[in-house]
CSV table of C-alpha atoms in Angstrom, one decimal:
chain,number,residue,atom,x,y,z
X,73,MET,CA,15.4,15.6,-23.0
X,74,ASN,CA,12.8,16.4,-25.5
X,75,LEU,CA,13.6,13.1,-27.3
X,76,PHE,CA,12.8,11.1,-24.2
X,77,LYS,CA,9.5,13.0,-23.5
X,78,THR,CA,8.3,12.4,-27.1
X,79,LEU,CA,9.6,9.1,-28.0
X,80,PRO,CA,6.7,7.1,-28.7
X,81,VAL,CA,7.8,3.8,-27.5
X,82,MET,CA,8.5,5.2,-23.9
X,83,PRO,CA,5.9,6.1,-21.2
X,84,VAL,CA,5.7,9.7,-20.4
X,85,GLN,CA,8.0,11.0,-17.7
X,86,ALA,CA,5.8,11.7,-14.7
X,87,SER,CA,8.3,11.5,-11.7
X,88,GLU,CA,11.4,13.0,-10.5
X,89,ARG,CA,13.6,10.0,-11.4
X,90,ALA,CA,12.1,9.2,-14.8
X,91,PHE,CA,14.4,11.3,-16.7
X,92,TRP,CA,17.6,9.8,-14.8
X,93,HIS,CA,16.1,6.4,-15.4
X,94,ASP,CA,15.7,6.9,-19.1
X,95,LEU,CA,19.2,8.6,-19.4
X,96,LEU,CA,20.7,5.4,-17.9
X,97,PHE,CA,18.6,3.0,-20.0
X,98,PHE,CA,19.4,4.9,-23.2
X,99,THR,CA,23.1,5.2,-22.4
X,100,ILE,CA,23.5,1.4,-21.9
X,101,THR,CA,21.4,0.7,-24.9
X,102,GLY,CA,23.5,3.2,-27.0
X,103,LEU,CA,26.7,1.6,-25.9
X,104,SER,CA,25.4,-1.8,-26.7
X,105,VAL,CA,24.6,-0.5,-30.1
X,106,ILE,CA,27.9,1.1,-30.7
X,107,PHE,CA,29.9,-1.8,-29.7
X,108,THR,CA,27.6,-4.1,-31.7
X,109,ILE,CA,28.2,-2.0,-34.9
X,110,LEU,CA,32.0,-1.8,-34.3
X,111,VAL,CA,32.3,-5.6,-33.8
X,112,PHE,CA,30.1,-6.1,-36.9
X,113,LEU,CA,32.4,-3.7,-39.1
X,114,LEU,CA,35.6,-5.4,-37.8
X,115,ILE,CA,34.2,-8.9,-38.9
X,116,LEU,CA,33.1,-7.5,-42.1
X,117,ARG,CA,36.6,-5.8,-42.9
X,118,LEU,CA,38.5,-8.8,-41.8
X,119,ALA,CA,36.4,-11.3,-43.7
X,120,THR,CA,36.6,-9.2,-46.7
X,121,THR,CA,40.4,-8.4,-46.4
X,122,TYR,CA,41.3,-12.0,-45.6
X,123,ARG,CA,38.9,-13.8,-47.6
X,124,GLN,CA,40.1,-16.9,-49.5
X,125,GLY,CA,42.1,-16.0,-52.6
X,126,SER,CA,42.5,-12.3,-51.6
X,127,PRO,CA,45.9,-10.8,-52.3
X,128,ALA,CA,46.4,-9.6,-48.6
X,129,ASP,CA,49.9,-9.9,-47.2
X,130,ARG,CA,50.0,-12.6,-44.6
X,131,ARG,CA,53.8,-12.8,-44.2
X,132,ASN,CA,54.2,-11.2,-40.9
X,133,PRO,CA,51.0,-11.7,-38.8
X,134,VAL,CA,50.8,-9.9,-35.4
X,135,TYR,CA,50.3,-12.4,-32.6
X,136,HIS,CA,50.4,-10.0,-29.6
X,137,SER,CA,49.9,-6.1,-29.2
X,138,LEU,CA,49.8,-4.4,-25.9
X,139,LYS,CA,48.1,-1.4,-27.3
X,140,ILE,CA,45.3,-3.4,-28.8
X,141,GLU,CA,44.8,-5.6,-25.6
X,142,SER,CA,44.8,-2.6,-23.4
X,143,LEU,CA,42.2,-0.9,-25.7
X,144,LEU,CA,40.0,-3.9,-25.9
X,145,ILE,CA,40.0,-4.6,-22.2
X,146,GLY,CA,40.5,-1.1,-20.7
X,147,VAL,CA,37.7,0.8,-22.6
X,148,PRO,CA,34.8,-1.9,-21.7
X,149,LEU,CA,36.3,-2.1,-18.1
X,150,VAL,CA,36.1,1.7,-17.6
X,151,LEU,CA,32.6,1.9,-19.3
X,152,GLY,CA,31.5,-1.1,-17.3
X,153,LEU,CA,32.5,0.3,-14.0
X,154,ALA,CA,31.1,3.6,-14.6
X,155,ILE,CA,27.7,2.2,-15.6
X,156,PHE,CA,27.9,0.1,-12.4
X,157,VAL,CA,28.6,3.0,-10.1
X,158,TRP,CA,25.8,5.1,-11.9
X,159,ALA,CA,23.3,2.3,-11.6
X,160,SER,CA,24.3,1.6,-8.1
X,161,LEU,CA,23.9,5.2,-6.8
X,162,GLY,CA,20.6,5.5,-8.6
X,163,PHE,CA,19.4,2.3,-7.0
X,164,VAL,CA,20.6,3.3,-3.5
X,165,ASN,CA,18.7,6.7,-4.2
X,166,TYR,CA,15.7,4.8,-5.5
X,167,ARG,CA,15.4,2.8,-2.4
X,168,LYS,CA,15.9,5.7,0.1
X,169,THR,CA,12.5,6.9,1.1
X,170,PRO,CA,12.4,10.9,1.5
X,171,GLU,CA,11.6,12.3,4.8
X,172,LYS,CA,8.2,13.4,5.5
X,173,ALA,CA,6.9,11.2,2.6
X,174,MET,CA,3.1,10.7,2.5
X,175,GLU,CA,2.6,7.1,3.5
X,176,ILE,CA,-0.1,5.1,1.8
X,177,PHE,CA,-0.8,1.4,2.7
X,178,VAL,CA,-1.4,-1.1,-0.3
X,179,VAL,CA,-2.8,-4.6,-0.1
X,180,GLY,CA,-2.4,-6.6,-3.4
X,181,LYS,CA,-4.9,-9.6,-3.8
X,182,GLN,CA,-6.2,-11.4,-6.7
X,183,TRP,CA,-7.0,-9.3,-8.7
X,184,MET,CA,-7.3,-5.8,-7.4
X,185,TRP,CA,-5.3,-3.2,-5.6
X,186,HIS,CA,-6.7,-2.0,-2.2
X,187,LEU,CA,-5.2,1.5,-1.1
X,188,GLN,CA,-5.8,3.3,2.4
X,189,HIS,CA,-4.5,6.7,3.2
X,190,MET,CA,-3.4,7.6,6.7
X,191,ASN,CA,-6.6,9.4,7.4
X,192,GLY,CA,-8.8,6.3,6.7
X,193,VAL,CA,-9.8,7.1,3.2
X,194,ARG,CA,-9.8,4.0,1.1
X,195,GLU,CA,-9.6,3.3,-2.6
X,196,ASN,CA,-9.9,0.3,-4.8
X,197,ASN,CA,-7.7,0.2,-8.0
X,198,GLU,CA,-7.4,3.8,-7.7
X,199,LEU,CA,-4.9,6.1,-6.0
X,200,HIS,CA,-5.0,9.9,-5.6
X,201,VAL,CA,-1.9,11.7,-4.8
X,202,PRO,CA,-0.8,15.3,-4.8
X,203,VAL,CA,1.9,16.4,-7.3
X,204,ASP,CA,5.4,17.2,-6.1
X,205,THR,CA,4.9,15.3,-2.9
X,206,PRO,CA,7.1,12.3,-1.9
X,207,ILE,CA,4.8,9.2,-1.7
X,208,LYS,CA,5.7,6.2,0.3
X,209,LEU,CA,3.7,2.9,-0.6
X,210,THR,CA,3.8,0.3,2.2
X,211,MET,CA,2.8,-2.9,0.6
X,212,ILE,CA,1.8,-6.4,1.4
X,213,SER,CA,0.1,-9.3,-0.4
X,214,GLN,CA,-3.0,-11.1,0.8
X,215,ASP,CA,-2.3,-14.1,-1.4
X,216,VAL,CA,0.3,-14.6,-3.9
X,217,ILE,CA,3.3,-12.6,-5.1
X,218,HIS,CA,2.4,-9.4,-7.0
X,219,ALA,CA,4.3,-6.4,-8.2
X,220,MET,CA,3.5,-2.8,-8.0
X,221,TYR,CA,4.3,-1.3,-11.5
X,222,LEU,CA,3.9,2.4,-12.1
X,223,PRO,CA,5.5,2.7,-15.7
X,224,GLU,CA,5.1,6.6,-16.0
X,225,PHE,CA,6.9,7.0,-12.6
X,226,ARG,CA,9.6,4.3,-13.6
X,227,ALA,CA,8.8,2.6,-10.2
X,228,GLN,CA,8.2,-1.1,-9.5
X,229,TYR,CA,8.7,-3.6,-6.5
X,230,HIS,CA,7.4,-6.7,-5.4
X,231,VAL,CA,4.4,-7.2,-3.2
X,232,VAL,CA,4.7,-10.3,-1.3
X,233,PRO,CA,2.7,-12.2,1.3
X,234,GLY,CA,3.8,-12.0,5.0
X,235,ARG,CA,6.3,-9.3,4.6
X,236,TYR,CA,6.0,-5.4,4.2
X,237,THR,CA,7.7,-3.9,1.3
X,238,ASP,CA,7.9,-0.2,0.1
X,239,LEU,CA,8.1,1.7,-2.9
X,240,ASN,CA,8.5,5.5,-3.1
X,241,PHE,CA,8.0,8.2,-5.9
X,242,THR,CA,7.2,11.9,-6.3
X,243,ALA,CA,4.9,12.6,-9.2
X,244,THR,CA,5.8,15.8,-11.2
X,245,ARG,CA,3.0,15.8,-13.7
X,246,ILE,CA,-0.7,16.2,-13.1
X,247,GLY,CA,-2.7,13.6,-14.9
X,248,LYS,CA,-3.8,10.1,-14.8
X,249,TYR,CA,-1.3,7.0,-15.1
X,250,LYS,CA,-1.5,3.4,-15.1
X,251,MET,CA,-1.1,1.1,-12.0
X,252,LEU,CA,-0.3,-2.4,-13.1
X,253,CYS,CA,0.7,-5.8,-11.6
X,254,ASN,CA,4.1,-6.7,-13.3
X,255,MET,CA,4.0,-10.4,-11.8
X,256,TYR,CA,1.9,-13.0,-13.3
X,257,CYS,CA,-0.6,-13.8,-10.4
X,258,GLY,CA,-3.2,-16.0,-11.8
X,259,THR,CA,-5.6,-16.3,-14.7
X,260,GLN,CA,-6.9,-12.7,-14.3
X,261,HIS,CA,-3.7,-11.1,-13.8
X,262,SER,CA,-4.2,-8.9,-16.9
X,263,GLU,CA,-7.2,-7.5,-15.1
X,264,MET,CA,-5.3,-6.3,-12.2
X,265,VAL,CA,-4.9,-2.8,-13.3
X,266,GLY,CA,-5.8,0.7,-11.9
X,267,LEU,CA,-5.1,4.4,-12.2
X,268,VAL,CA,-3.0,6.8,-10.3
X,269,HIS,CA,-4.6,10.3,-10.4
X,270,VAL,CA,-2.0,13.1,-9.8
X,271,MET,CA,-3.6,16.1,-8.7
X,272,SER,CA,-2.5,19.7,-7.8
X,273,LYS,CA,-2.1,20.1,-4.0
X,274,GLY,CA,-5.2,22.3,-3.9
X,275,ASP,CA,-7.3,19.9,-5.7
X,276,PHE,CA,-5.9,17.1,-3.4
X,277,ALA,CA,-7.0,18.9,-0.2
X,278,LYS,CA,-10.4,19.7,-1.7
X,279,TRP,CA,-10.7,15.8,-2.6
X,280,MET,CA,-9.7,14.9,0.9
X,281,GLU,CA,-12.1,17.6,2.4
X,282,ASN,CA,-14.9,16.1,0.1
X,283,ASN,CA,-14.5,12.6,1.8
X,284,ALA,CA,-12.5,11.4,-1.2
X,285,ASN,CA,-15.5,11.7,-3.5
X,286,ARG,CA,-14.7,13.5,-6.7
X,287,TYR,CA,-18.4,13.4,-7.7
X,288,GLN,CA,-19.8,14.7,-4.5
X,289,ASP,CA,-21.8,17.8,-5.2
X,290,LYS,CA,-20.4,20.9,-3.4
X,291,PRO,CA,-22.8,22.0,-0.9
X,292,LEU,CA,-24.2,25.6,-1.3
X,293,THR,CA,-25.3,26.0,2.4
X,294,MET,CA,-24.3,24.9,5.9
X,295,ALA,CA,-27.5,22.9,6.1
X,296,ALA,CA,-26.7,21.3,2.9
X,297,ALA,CA,-23.3,20.4,3.8
X,298,GLY,CA,-24.8,19.2,7.1
X,299,ALA,CA,-27.1,16.8,5.1
X,300,GLN,CA,-24.2,15.5,3.3
X,301,THR,CA,-22.4,14.7,6.5
X,302,TRP,CA,-25.5,13.1,7.9
X,303,LYS,CA,-25.5,10.8,5.0
X,304,ASP,CA,-21.8,10.2,5.0
X,305,LEU,CA,-21.9,9.1,8.7
X,306,GLY,CA,-25.0,7.2,8.3
X,307,CYS,CA,-26.9,8.9,11.1
X,308,GLY,CA,-30.2,8.1,9.7
X,309,ASN,CA,-29.6,4.7,10.4
X,310,CYS,CA,-30.4,5.1,14.0
X,311,HIS,CA,-31.9,8.5,14.1
X,312,GLY,CA,-35.1,8.2,12.0
X,313,GLN,CA,-38.3,9.9,11.8
X,314,LYS,CA,-39.5,7.9,14.8
X,315,ASP,CA,-37.8,6.7,18.1
X,316,THR,CA,-36.4,3.2,17.5
X,317,LEU,CA,-34.5,0.9,19.9
X,318,ARG,CA,-31.2,1.9,18.2
X,319,GLY,CA,-31.6,5.8,19.1
X,320,PRO,CA,-34.2,8.5,19.4
X,321,SER,CA,-35.5,10.6,16.7
X,322,LEU,CA,-34.0,13.9,16.2
X,323,TYR,CA,-36.7,15.3,14.1
X,324,GLY,CA,-37.8,18.5,15.8
X,325,ILE,CA,-35.3,18.1,18.5
X,326,PHE,CA,-33.9,21.7,18.4
X,327,GLY,CA,-35.3,23.8,21.1
X,328,THR,CA,-37.2,21.0,22.9
X,329,ARG,CA,-36.4,19.9,26.4
X,330,ARG,CA,-34.5,16.6,26.7
X,331,THR,CA,-34.6,14.3,29.6
X,332,PHE,CA,-31.4,12.3,30.5
X,333,SER,CA,-30.8,9.0,32.1
X,334,ASP,CA,-29.6,10.7,35.3
X,335,GLY,CA,-32.9,12.4,35.6
X,336,SER,CA,-31.6,15.8,34.6
X,337,SER,CA,-33.0,17.7,31.6
X,338,LYS,CA,-31.7,20.5,29.3
X,339,VAL,CA,-33.1,22.3,26.3
X,340,ALA,CA,-31.5,21.0,23.1
X,341,ASP,CA,-29.4,24.1,21.9
X,342,ASN,CA,-26.3,24.4,19.8
X,343,ASP,CA,-24.0,23.2,22.6
X,344,TYR,CA,-26.1,20.3,23.4
X,345,LEU,CA,-26.2,19.1,19.8
X,346,ARG,CA,-22.5,19.6,19.4
X,347,GLU,CA,-21.7,17.7,22.7
X,348,SER,CA,-24.0,14.9,21.7
X,349,ILE,CA,-22.3,14.4,18.3
X,350,LEU,CA,-18.8,14.5,19.9
X,351,THR,CA,-19.2,13.0,23.3
X,352,PRO,CA,-22.6,11.4,23.3
X,353,TRP,CA,-22.0,9.5,26.6
X,354,LEU,CA,-22.0,12.5,28.6
X,355,LEU,CA,-25.7,13.2,28.2
X,356,LEU,CA,-27.6,10.0,27.5
X,357,THR,CA,-31.2,10.3,26.4
X,358,ARG,CA,-33.5,8.7,29.1
X,359,GLY,CA,-34.2,5.0,28.0
X,360,TYR,CA,-30.9,4.6,25.8
X,361,GLU,CA,-27.5,3.3,26.4
X,362,ALA,CA,-24.2,4.7,25.5
X,363,SER,CA,-24.2,2.8,22.1
X,364,MET,CA,-23.5,5.7,19.7
X,365,PRO,CA,-19.9,6.1,18.7
X,366,ALA,CA,-18.1,9.4,19.6
X,367,TYR,CA,-17.0,11.6,16.9
X,368,LYS,CA,-14.5,13.7,18.9
X,369,GLY,CA,-11.3,13.9,16.9
X,370,GLN,CA,-13.2,12.2,13.9
X,371,ILE,CA,-14.9,15.0,12.2
X,372,THR,CA,-13.8,18.7,12.0
X,373,GLU,CA,-15.5,21.6,13.8
X,374,GLU,CA,-16.9,22.7,10.5
X,375,ARG,CA,-18.7,19.4,9.7
X,376,VAL,CA,-20.1,19.6,13.3
X,377,LEU,CA,-21.3,23.1,12.7
X,378,ALA,CA,-23.0,22.1,9.4
X,379,LEU,CA,-24.3,18.9,11.1
X,380,VAL,CA,-26.1,21.0,13.7
X,381,GLU,CA,-27.5,23.3,11.1
X,382,TYR,CA,-28.9,20.5,9.3
X,383,MET,CA,-30.5,18.9,12.6
X,384,LYS,CA,-32.3,22.3,13.1
X,385,THR,CA,-34.1,21.7,9.7
X,386,LEU,CA,-35.4,18.3,10.9
X,387,THR,CA,-38.8,19.7,11.8
X,388,ALA,CA,-41.9,17.8,13.0
X,389,GLU,CA,-44.9,18.1,10.7
X,390,PRO,CA,-48.4,19.1,12.3
X,391,GLY,CA,-50.3,16.0,13.7
X,392,GLY,CA,-47.2,14.3,15.2
X,393,GLU,CA,-45.8,13.3,11.9
X,394,LYS,CA,-42.2,14.3,11.3
X,395,ALA,CA,-40.4,15.2,8.2
X,396,ALA,CA,-37.0,16.5,7.2
X,397,ALA,CA,-36.3,19.7,5.3
X,398,ILE,CA,-33.3,18.4,3.3
X,399,GLU,CA,-32.9,14.8,2.3
X,400,PRO,CA,-33.8,12.8,5.3
X,401,GLY,CA,-32.1,9.5,6.4
X,402,PHE,CA,-29.6,7.7,4.3
X,403,GLU,CA,-31.6,8.1,1.1
X,404,THR,CA,-29.9,10.1,-1.5
X,405,SER,CA,-31.2,12.5,-4.0
X,406,ARG,CA,-28.3,12.0,-6.3
X,407,PRO,CA,-29.2,10.7,-9.9
X,408,THR,CA,-28.4,7.0,-10.0
X,409,SER,CA,-26.8,7.4,-13.4
X,410,SER,CA,-24.1,9.9,-11.9
X,411,PRO,CA,-20.7,8.5,-12.3
X,412,GLN,CA,-19.1,6.9,-9.2
X,413,ASN,CA,-15.7,5.8,-8.2
X,414,SER,CA,-14.9,2.7,-6.6
X,415,THR,CA,-15.0,4.3,-3.1
X,416,ASP,CA,-18.6,5.4,-3.7
X,417,VAL,CA,-19.5,1.8,-4.7
X,418,ALA,CA,-17.8,0.2,-1.9
X,419,ASN,CA,-19.4,2.7,0.6
X,420,ARG,CA,-22.8,2.0,-1.0
X,421,ARG,CA,-22.4,-1.8,-0.8
X,422,ALA,CA,-21.2,-1.6,2.7
X,423,SER,CA,-24.2,0.3,3.8
X,424,ALA,CA,-26.7,-1.7,2.0
X,425,PRO,CA,-27.7,-4.0,4.7
X,426,ALA,CA,-28.2,-1.0,7.1
X,427,MET,CA,-30.4,0.8,4.6
X,428,GLN,CA,-32.6,-2.4,4.0
X,429,GLN,CA,-33.0,-2.9,7.7
X,430,GLU,CA,-33.9,0.7,8.1
X,431,GLN,CA,-36.4,0.5,5.4
X,432,GLY,CA,-37.8,-2.8,6.7
X,433,ALA,CA,-38.2,-1.2,10.2
X,434,THR,CA,-40.0,1.8,8.8
X,435,ARG,CA,-42.5,-0.3,6.9
X,436,GLU,CA,-43.3,-2.0,10.0
């Protein structure tokens, strides 16, 4: 086992099937080497013994030997059948998806991997999975035939257009491993690479709670956590420092009386802010329609509590001007030189038009 783990020509074994895959591979390779050497030695012995001019006795040549025929046919036959059964059982087990496997959807396209978790978290050319947890990749191609290849997991399967295929594995070692395309798919095929991040179950849970952002700072207070949620959800796109056609300003809202479209009114307390986040259509602010998405079932109660605490810090300045106590709007105080993963970049690119529109509206 140690030989398999340390052999420099083989990728490290990082899945539950890697050892058995390597054992079968080296068994077949070993048998091939042994029989090649035997055949070579027999040829060398016969060529030397019966070379031209040698004094070997050629008077009683053997034309038939049942023992030799049985040996030459029987041994390879038994070994071949054993290898066939071994490999078949391994393949059947390889294609059997474990129950309660964590399913992740994969789209292959020239020349990148797009992955999405069941809770909506998306990744590009990166995949985060917990250790010792069965993973099922449901895959499809957007253009040409690709092949998802995870060498350290000894896993590979085709990704084809118009049909779902699946690949499963259980990572057993924490670390970073290669994610490749093993089917030539165009001029930039060699650039279709990514990384699989195998994390401890605790770190993976934190990664998910952190909105799949490894570089997001851990908030120290509820208001700071709420500010992060405010930015993540893009609340500042509609609820700026002033009322806009898209939404009323929430600066200084806590403790004020709100008037609704049905003529009723209510003081903006914790319950009102919570209901406005989860089911905003129940109490529409007068002059606005039900255009805000409901977040009921979309975010946790912890994030709602933090968001409410942050909204309390959005205070109005004297003279009618309003300002935020903590990182207003969608602007970020994070240094631009901080490392970002593909999810961060994709999110920022997707939000860029809204940010530009908001900034333009503010200047006007």
